[in-house]
Each structure stands twice: as C-alpha cells, then as structure tokens.
Coordinates of C-alpha atoms in Angstrom, one line a residue:
X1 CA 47.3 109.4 -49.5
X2 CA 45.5 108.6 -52.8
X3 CA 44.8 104.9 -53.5
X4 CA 47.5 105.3 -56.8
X5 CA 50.2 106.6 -54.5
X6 CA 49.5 104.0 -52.0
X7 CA 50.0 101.7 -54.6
X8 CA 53.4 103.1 -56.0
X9 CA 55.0 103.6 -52.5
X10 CA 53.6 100.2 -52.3
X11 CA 55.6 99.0 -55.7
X12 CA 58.2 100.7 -54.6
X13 CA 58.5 99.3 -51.1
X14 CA 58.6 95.8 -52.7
X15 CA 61.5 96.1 -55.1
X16 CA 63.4 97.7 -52.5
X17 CA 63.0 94.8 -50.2
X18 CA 63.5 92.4 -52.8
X19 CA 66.8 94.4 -53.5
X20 CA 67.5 94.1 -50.4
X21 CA 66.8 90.3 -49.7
X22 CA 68.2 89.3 -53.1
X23 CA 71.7 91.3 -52.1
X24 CA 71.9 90.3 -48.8
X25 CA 70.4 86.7 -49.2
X26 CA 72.9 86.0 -52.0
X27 CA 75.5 87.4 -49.4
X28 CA 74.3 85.0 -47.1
X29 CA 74.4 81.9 -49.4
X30 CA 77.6 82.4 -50.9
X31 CA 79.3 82.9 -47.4
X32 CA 77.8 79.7 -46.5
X33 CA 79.0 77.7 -49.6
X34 CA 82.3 78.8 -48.7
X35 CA 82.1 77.5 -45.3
X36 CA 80.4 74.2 -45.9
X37 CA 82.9 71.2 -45.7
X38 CA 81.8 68.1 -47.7
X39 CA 81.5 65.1 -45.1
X40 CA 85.1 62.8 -45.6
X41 CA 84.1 59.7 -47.3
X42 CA 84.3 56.3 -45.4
X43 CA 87.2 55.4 -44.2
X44 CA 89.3 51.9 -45.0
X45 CA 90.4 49.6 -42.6
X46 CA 91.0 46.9 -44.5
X47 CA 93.1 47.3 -48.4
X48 CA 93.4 44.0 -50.0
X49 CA 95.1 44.7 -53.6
X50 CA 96.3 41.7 -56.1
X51 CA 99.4 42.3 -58.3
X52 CA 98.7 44.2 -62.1
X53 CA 101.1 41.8 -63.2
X54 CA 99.7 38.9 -61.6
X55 CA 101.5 35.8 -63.7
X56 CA 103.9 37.7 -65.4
X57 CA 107.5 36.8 -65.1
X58 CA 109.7 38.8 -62.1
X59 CA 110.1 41.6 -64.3
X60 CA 106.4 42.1 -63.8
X61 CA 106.7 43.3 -67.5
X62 CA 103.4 41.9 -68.8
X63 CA 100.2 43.6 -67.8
X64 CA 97.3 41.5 -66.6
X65 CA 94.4 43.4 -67.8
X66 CA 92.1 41.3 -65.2
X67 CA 93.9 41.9 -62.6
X68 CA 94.8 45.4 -62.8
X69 CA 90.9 46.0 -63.3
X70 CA 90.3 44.5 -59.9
X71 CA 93.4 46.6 -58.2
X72 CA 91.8 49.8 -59.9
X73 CA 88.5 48.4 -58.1
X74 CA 89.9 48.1 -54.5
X75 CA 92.1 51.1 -54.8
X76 CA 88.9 53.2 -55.8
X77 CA 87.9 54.8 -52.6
X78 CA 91.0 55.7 -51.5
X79 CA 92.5 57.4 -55.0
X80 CA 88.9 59.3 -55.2
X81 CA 89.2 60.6 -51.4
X82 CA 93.0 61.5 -52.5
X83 CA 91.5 63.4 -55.1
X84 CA 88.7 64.8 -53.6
X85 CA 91.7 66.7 -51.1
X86 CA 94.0 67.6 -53.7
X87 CA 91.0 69.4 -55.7
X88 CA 89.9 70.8 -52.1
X89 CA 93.7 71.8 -51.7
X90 CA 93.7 73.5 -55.6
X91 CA 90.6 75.3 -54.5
X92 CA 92.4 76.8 -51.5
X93 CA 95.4 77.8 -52.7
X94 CA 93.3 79.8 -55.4
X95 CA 91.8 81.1 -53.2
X96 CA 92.0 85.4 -51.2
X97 CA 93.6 84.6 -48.6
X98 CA 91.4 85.1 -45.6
X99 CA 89.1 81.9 -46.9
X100 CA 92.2 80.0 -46.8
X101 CA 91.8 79.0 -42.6
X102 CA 88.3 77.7 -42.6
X103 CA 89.4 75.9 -46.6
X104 CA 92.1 74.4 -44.4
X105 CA 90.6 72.9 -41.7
X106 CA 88.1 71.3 -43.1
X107 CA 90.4 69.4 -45.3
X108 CA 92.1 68.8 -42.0
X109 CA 88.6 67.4 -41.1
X110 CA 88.2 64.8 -43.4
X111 CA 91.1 63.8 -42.6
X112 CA 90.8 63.3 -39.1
X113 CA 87.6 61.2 -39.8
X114 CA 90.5 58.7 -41.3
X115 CA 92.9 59.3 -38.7
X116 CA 90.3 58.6 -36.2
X117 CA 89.6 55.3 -37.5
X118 CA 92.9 54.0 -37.8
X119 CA 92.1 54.0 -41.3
X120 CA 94.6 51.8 -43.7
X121 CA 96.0 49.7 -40.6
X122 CA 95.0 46.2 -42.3
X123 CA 97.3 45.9 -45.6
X124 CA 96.4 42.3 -46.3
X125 CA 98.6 41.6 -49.3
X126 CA 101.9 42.6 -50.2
X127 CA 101.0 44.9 -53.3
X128 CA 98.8 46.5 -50.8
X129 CA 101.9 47.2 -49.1
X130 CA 104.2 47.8 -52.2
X131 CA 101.6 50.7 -53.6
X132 CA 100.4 52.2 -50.6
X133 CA 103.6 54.0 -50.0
X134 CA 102.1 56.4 -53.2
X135 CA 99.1 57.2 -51.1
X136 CA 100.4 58.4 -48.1
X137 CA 102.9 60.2 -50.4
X138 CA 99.5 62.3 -51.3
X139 CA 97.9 62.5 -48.0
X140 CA 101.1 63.8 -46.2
X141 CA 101.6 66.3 -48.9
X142 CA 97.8 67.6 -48.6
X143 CA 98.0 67.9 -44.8
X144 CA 101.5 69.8 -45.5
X145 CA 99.9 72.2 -47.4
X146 CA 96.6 72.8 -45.2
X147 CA 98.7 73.0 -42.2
X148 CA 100.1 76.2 -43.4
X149 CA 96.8 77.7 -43.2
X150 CA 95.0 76.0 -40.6
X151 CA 93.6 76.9 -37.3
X152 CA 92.7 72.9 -36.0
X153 CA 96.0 72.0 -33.9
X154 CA 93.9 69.3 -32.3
X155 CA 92.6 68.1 -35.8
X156 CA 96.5 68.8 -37.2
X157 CA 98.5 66.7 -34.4
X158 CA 95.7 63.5 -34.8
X159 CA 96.1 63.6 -38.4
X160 CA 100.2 63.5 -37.6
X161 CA 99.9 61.0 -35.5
X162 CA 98.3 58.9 -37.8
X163 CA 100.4 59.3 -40.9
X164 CA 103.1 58.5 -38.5
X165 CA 102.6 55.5 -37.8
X166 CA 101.5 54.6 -41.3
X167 CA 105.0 55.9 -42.5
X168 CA 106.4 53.9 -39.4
X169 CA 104.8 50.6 -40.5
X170 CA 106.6 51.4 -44.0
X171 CA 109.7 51.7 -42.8
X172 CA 110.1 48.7 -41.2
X173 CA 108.2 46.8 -44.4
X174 CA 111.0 48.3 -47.0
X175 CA 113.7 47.2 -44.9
X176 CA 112.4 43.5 -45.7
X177 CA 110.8 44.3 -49.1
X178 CA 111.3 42.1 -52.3
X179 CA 115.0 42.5 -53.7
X180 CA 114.1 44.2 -56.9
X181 CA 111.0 46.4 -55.5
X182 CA 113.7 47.5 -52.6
X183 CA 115.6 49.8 -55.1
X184 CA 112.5 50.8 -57.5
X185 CA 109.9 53.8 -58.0
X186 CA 107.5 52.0 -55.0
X187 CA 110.9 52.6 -52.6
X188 CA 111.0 56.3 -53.6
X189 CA 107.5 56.7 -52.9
X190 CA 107.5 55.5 -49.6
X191 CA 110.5 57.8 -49.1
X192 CA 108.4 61.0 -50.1
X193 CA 105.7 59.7 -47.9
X194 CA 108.3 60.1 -44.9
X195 CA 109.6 63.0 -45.9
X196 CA 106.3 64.7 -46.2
X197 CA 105.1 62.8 -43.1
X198 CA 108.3 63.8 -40.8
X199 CA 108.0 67.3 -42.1
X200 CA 104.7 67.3 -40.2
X201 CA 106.0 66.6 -36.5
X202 CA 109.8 67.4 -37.5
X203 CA 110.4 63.4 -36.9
X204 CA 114.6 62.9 -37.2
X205 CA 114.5 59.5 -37.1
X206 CA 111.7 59.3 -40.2
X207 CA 113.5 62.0 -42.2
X208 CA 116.4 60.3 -42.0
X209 CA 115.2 56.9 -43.5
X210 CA 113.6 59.1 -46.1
X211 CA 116.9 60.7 -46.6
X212 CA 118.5 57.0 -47.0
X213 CA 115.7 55.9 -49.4
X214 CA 115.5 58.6 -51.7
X215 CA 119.8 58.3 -51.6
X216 CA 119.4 55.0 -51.9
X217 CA 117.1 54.9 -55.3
X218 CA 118.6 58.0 -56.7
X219 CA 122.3 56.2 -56.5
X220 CA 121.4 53.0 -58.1
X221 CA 121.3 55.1 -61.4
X222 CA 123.0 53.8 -64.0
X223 CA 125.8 56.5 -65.9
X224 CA 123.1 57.3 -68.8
X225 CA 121.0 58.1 -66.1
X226 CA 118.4 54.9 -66.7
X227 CA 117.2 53.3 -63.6
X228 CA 118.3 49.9 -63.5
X229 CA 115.0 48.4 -61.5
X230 CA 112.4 50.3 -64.2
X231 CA 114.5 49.3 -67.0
X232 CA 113.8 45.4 -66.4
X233 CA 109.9 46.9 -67.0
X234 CA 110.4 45.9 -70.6
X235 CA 107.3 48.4 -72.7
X236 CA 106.9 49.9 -69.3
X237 CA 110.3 50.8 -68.9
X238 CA 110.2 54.7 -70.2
X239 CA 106.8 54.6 -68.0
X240 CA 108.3 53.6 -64.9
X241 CA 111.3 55.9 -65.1
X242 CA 109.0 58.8 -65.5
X243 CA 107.0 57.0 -62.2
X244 CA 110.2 56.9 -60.2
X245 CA 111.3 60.5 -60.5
X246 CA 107.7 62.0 -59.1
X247 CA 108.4 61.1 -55.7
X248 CA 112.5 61.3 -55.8
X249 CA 112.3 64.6 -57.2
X250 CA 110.0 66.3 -54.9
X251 CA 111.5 64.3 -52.0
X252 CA 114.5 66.1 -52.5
X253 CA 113.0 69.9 -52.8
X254 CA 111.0 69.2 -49.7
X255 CA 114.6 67.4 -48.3
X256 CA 116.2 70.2 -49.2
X257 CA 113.9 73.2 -47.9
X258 CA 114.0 70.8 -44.5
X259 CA 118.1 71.7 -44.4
X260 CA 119.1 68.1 -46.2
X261 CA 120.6 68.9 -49.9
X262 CA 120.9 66.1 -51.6
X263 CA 120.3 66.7 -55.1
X264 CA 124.0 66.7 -56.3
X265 CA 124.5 62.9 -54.5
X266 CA 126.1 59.9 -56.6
X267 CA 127.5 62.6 -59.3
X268 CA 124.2 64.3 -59.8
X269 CA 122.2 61.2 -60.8
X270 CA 119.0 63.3 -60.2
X271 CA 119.7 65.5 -62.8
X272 CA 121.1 62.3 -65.4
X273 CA 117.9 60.2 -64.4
X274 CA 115.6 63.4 -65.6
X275 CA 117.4 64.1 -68.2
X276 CA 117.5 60.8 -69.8
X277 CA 113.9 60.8 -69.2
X278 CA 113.3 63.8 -70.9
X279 CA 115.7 62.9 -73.7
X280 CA 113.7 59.7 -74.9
X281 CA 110.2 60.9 -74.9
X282 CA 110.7 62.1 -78.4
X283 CA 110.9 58.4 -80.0
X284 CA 111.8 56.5 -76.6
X285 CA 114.8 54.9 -78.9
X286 CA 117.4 54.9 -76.0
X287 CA 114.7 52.7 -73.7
X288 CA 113.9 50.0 -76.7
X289 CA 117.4 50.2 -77.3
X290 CA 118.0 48.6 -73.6
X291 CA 114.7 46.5 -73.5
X292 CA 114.3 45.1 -76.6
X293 CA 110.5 46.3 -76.9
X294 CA 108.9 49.1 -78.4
X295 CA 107.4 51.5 -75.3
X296 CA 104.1 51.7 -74.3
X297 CA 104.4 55.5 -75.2
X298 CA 105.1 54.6 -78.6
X299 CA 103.7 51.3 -79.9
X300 CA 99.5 52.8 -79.2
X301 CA 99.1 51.1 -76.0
X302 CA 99.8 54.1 -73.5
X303 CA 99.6 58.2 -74.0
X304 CA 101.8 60.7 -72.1
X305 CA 99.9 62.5 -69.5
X306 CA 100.5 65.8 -68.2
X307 CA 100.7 64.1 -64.6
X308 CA 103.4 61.9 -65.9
X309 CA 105.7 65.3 -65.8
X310 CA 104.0 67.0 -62.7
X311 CA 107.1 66.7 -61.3
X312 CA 108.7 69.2 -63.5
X313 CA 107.3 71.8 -61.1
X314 CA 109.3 70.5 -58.1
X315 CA 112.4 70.3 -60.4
X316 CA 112.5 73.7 -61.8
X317 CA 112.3 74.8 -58.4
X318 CA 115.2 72.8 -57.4
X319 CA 116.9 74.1 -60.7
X320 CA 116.9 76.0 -63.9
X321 CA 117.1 73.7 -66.6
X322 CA 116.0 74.9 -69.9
X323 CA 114.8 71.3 -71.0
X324 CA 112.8 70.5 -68.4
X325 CA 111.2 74.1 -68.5
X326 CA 110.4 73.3 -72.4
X327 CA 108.5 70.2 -71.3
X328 CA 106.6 72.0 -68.4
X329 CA 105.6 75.4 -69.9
X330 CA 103.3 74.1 -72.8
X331 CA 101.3 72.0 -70.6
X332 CA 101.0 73.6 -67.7
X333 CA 99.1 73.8 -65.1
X334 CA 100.6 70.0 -64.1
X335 CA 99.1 68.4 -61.5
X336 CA 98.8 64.7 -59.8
X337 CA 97.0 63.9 -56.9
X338 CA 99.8 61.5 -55.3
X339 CA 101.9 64.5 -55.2
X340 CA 99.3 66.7 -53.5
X341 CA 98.0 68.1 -56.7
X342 CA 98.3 71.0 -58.3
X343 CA 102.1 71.4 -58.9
X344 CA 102.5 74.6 -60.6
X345 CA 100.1 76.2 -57.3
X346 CA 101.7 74.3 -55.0
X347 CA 105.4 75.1 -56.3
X348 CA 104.2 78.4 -57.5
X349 CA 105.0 78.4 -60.9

C-alpha cells in the first residue's frame, strides 16, 4: 500500500472512530445524566420559626418586616429542599415514561435521607408548629406522586413512616391549637398534609381527621363565601382567602378520589369560598368592604402570583366552572411547590 493510501485509510480510520466515540460516548453521558440523583440536602432536626406578625395585634394583621425576614431565613432549607423535589417531580412527569422509575426513586432517596434522620421532630416554637403543616402538605404530595412510579418499597414505606408520624404529631397539636388559627388556612393545611400522608399507607384513622379538618374549615364559611378567620387579616384578608383554598381544595379532590366526597358539604361552601375569591380579585371591593383597608393586592404592597391560583388545577378537576377556567387558562402552567408543584402536570390539565 502506497504511503498516500496509508494515509487516507489512515484519515479515514480516524473520523470513523471519532464518529463512533462521539455517538456512543454522547450515548453514554446522557444515560448517565439521567441516572444521576443529586445528593438530598441536610436534613433539619431542629425548626425554630418567630411569628411574621410578631407585635401585631391578634388579628396578626400587621406585617413585621423584621421578623418575617428572619422566618424566611430559618424556613430556607426546608422550602429550597421542597422545591428542589417538586422541580425533580416536574421533570419526571415530563418525562417518556420508562425514565420515570429510576426519576422516582431517587426523589424517594432524598427523601429517605430525611426520613432517616427523624428530620423535623424538634418544632421549638409554636409558629414552627402553626406553618409546618404547609410543608408536609408538599412533601406528602411529592412522595404521592413518585410512588406511582417507583421501584424503592423499602425507600417508599421509611419515607411513610416518617411523614406519619409528623402528620401524627399534628394532629394531636391542632386539637389544642390557638382558637382563631384552629379554624384558619394553617388548619387546612395540616389537613391536606394528612390526607396526602394517609393516602400513602391507607391510614383510616389519619384520613378521617383530615376529613374533619378540611369539613371543619370549609363549614365555617360565611354565606358570601368569605372565611371568617382570613377576613380578621385586615390588607391580608383577600391574600389569606386565596391561601386557605390551596390546601382545602386539593384536600377534597384527593378526599374524593380516596372514596370521601365532600365537596358539596355545608351547602357547597367550597364552591361560595372560590367563587368569592375569584369574584374580588378584579378590584378586591367586597374584601375592603368587610375590613375597612384597602388589600395588599391593590394598594402596591403585594402582586398576584400565578401560585396564588395553583389551585385552580385541582378545582377544575373537581368541577367545570367557567370562571375558574378563565382565571387558570391564561396563566397556565400553575404551579406551587407546597402543593407538590406543577399543578396543570400533576392534575393533567
């Protein structure tokens, strides 16, 4: 062979191994980026969390602007590890379908590392206790969803366990809770988190005092369909209604897919409590008209968020309701990590 054709075969030889090492290799790396899972962050023992209304009256209408920096500061790690699963859950769900097992169990993974650690078993202060009802709200959701998918039964039933006897400790702090928190959006959020949580190890006891607290909030609507706890919230008032109906709406889909209907209770006050909602966020007229003060939606202090109506997803599903779809479809998707997420993937909208 001539010294020029040993040189082409040569060429030749080259670029077809490169081809080959830059198809396969590129192969190779992307199936191992889809089955790396991120290390879970460190977990919490100990949640210490001071009151954003700290010296406000017992309306807690008055924000302290100190004091909910240094709430935002201790509730940091655990909202950004609540986040970090709903975006893991987001990715999954968009995901084909045969990358969904190994997404799944390694958001299962992470949280084990908590569940492991007991994490969250030292709520020092009673706002820790009042807000942390939200969180597990989240976390049980998350696991909810990857549990579909997953493949980790040890990983799943430790994780269970866990949020158990979080929920557990709940229950038997709401039963002794302040008077006016006792009937308000922190109640109902607790209640998802057992409705989520019970869902998990089909716990009768747990959905039933989930079943009681979501009844329980949703009845203590007033005929307009105003909640009488967030309307003492003065500016916050429009704020807090929105608030309350994340957790009591999807509490009653998931209640209701677990063989419990309960959205027509107390002469459909789910449906008067969104629409009332809904209603006001054009001027929020009907809420000053109660309060006395201009809401924080409307007087430059606060904007509406798209995860203000996240819920919408879970109530659409529940119902058709022409309003509610008006509010949802131009802002879609809708998501909030407390509720898991992604709503419109998660409800498939």
């Amino acid at each position: 062979m001539g010294s020029n054709a040993l040189k082409g075969f040569e060429t030749g030889a080259l670029f077809i191994g490169l081809s080959f090492a830059v198809l396969f290799g590129a192969g190779a790396a992307a199936a191992q980026d889809t089955s790396t899972c991120a290390p879970a962050p460190s977990p919490i023992q100990s949640l210490s969390v001071q009151s954003r209304y700290e010296g406000s009256d017992a309306s807690r209408a008055t924000l302290n602007k100190d004091a909910q920096a240094k709430a935002e500061i201790s509730l940091k790690p655990l909202d950004d590890f609540l986040r970090d699963l709903a975006e893991g859950l987001e990715t999954l769900l968009k995901s084909e379908m045969s990358q969904r097992p190994d997404q799944a169990d390694c958001l299962i993974r992470q949280l084990a590392v908590w569940a492991e650690a007991d994490a969250l078993s030292d709520l020092s202060t009673q706002t820790a206790q009042l807000t942390i009802g939200a969180r597990l709200a989240g976390l049980a959701i998350v696991t909810g969803q990857a549990a579909q998918f997953a493949t980790d039964e040890q990983g799943l039933e430790t994780v269970g366990v866990w949020l158990s006897r979080r929920v557990g400790e709940q229950m038997k702090f709401w039963e002794q809770a302040p008077k006016g928190a006792a009937s308000g959006n922190l109640r109902a959020w607790a209640g998802l988190a057992a409705t989520a949580t019970a869902e998990l190890g089909n716990d009768i006891v747990m959905r039933s005092w989930a079943i009681w607290s979501t009844t329980y909030v949703l009845c203590s609507a007033n005929p307009d369909g105003s909640l009488p706890q967030e309307m003492t919230r003065g500016k916050f008032a429009l704020h807090y209604q929105l608030y309350a109906l994340a957790p009591l709406v999807t509490s009653v889909l998931l209640l209701e897919q677990q063989g419990t209907p309960i959205a027509d209770q107390c002469d459909q006050a789910l449906k008067r409590a969104v629409h009332f909602a809904l209603s006001d966020l054009e001027d929020g007229a009907q809420t000053e008209a109660m309060t006395g003060q201009v809401q924080s939606f409307f007087d430059g202090s606060a904007e509406l968020g798209k995860h203000h109506l996240a819920w919408l997803e879970a109530y659409l599903t529940l119902t058709s309701d022409p309003m509610a779809e008006d509010f949802a479809a131009p802002r879609r998707p809708l998501s909030f990590s407390k509720l898991g997420g992604n709503q419109t993937l998660i409800w498939d909208r």
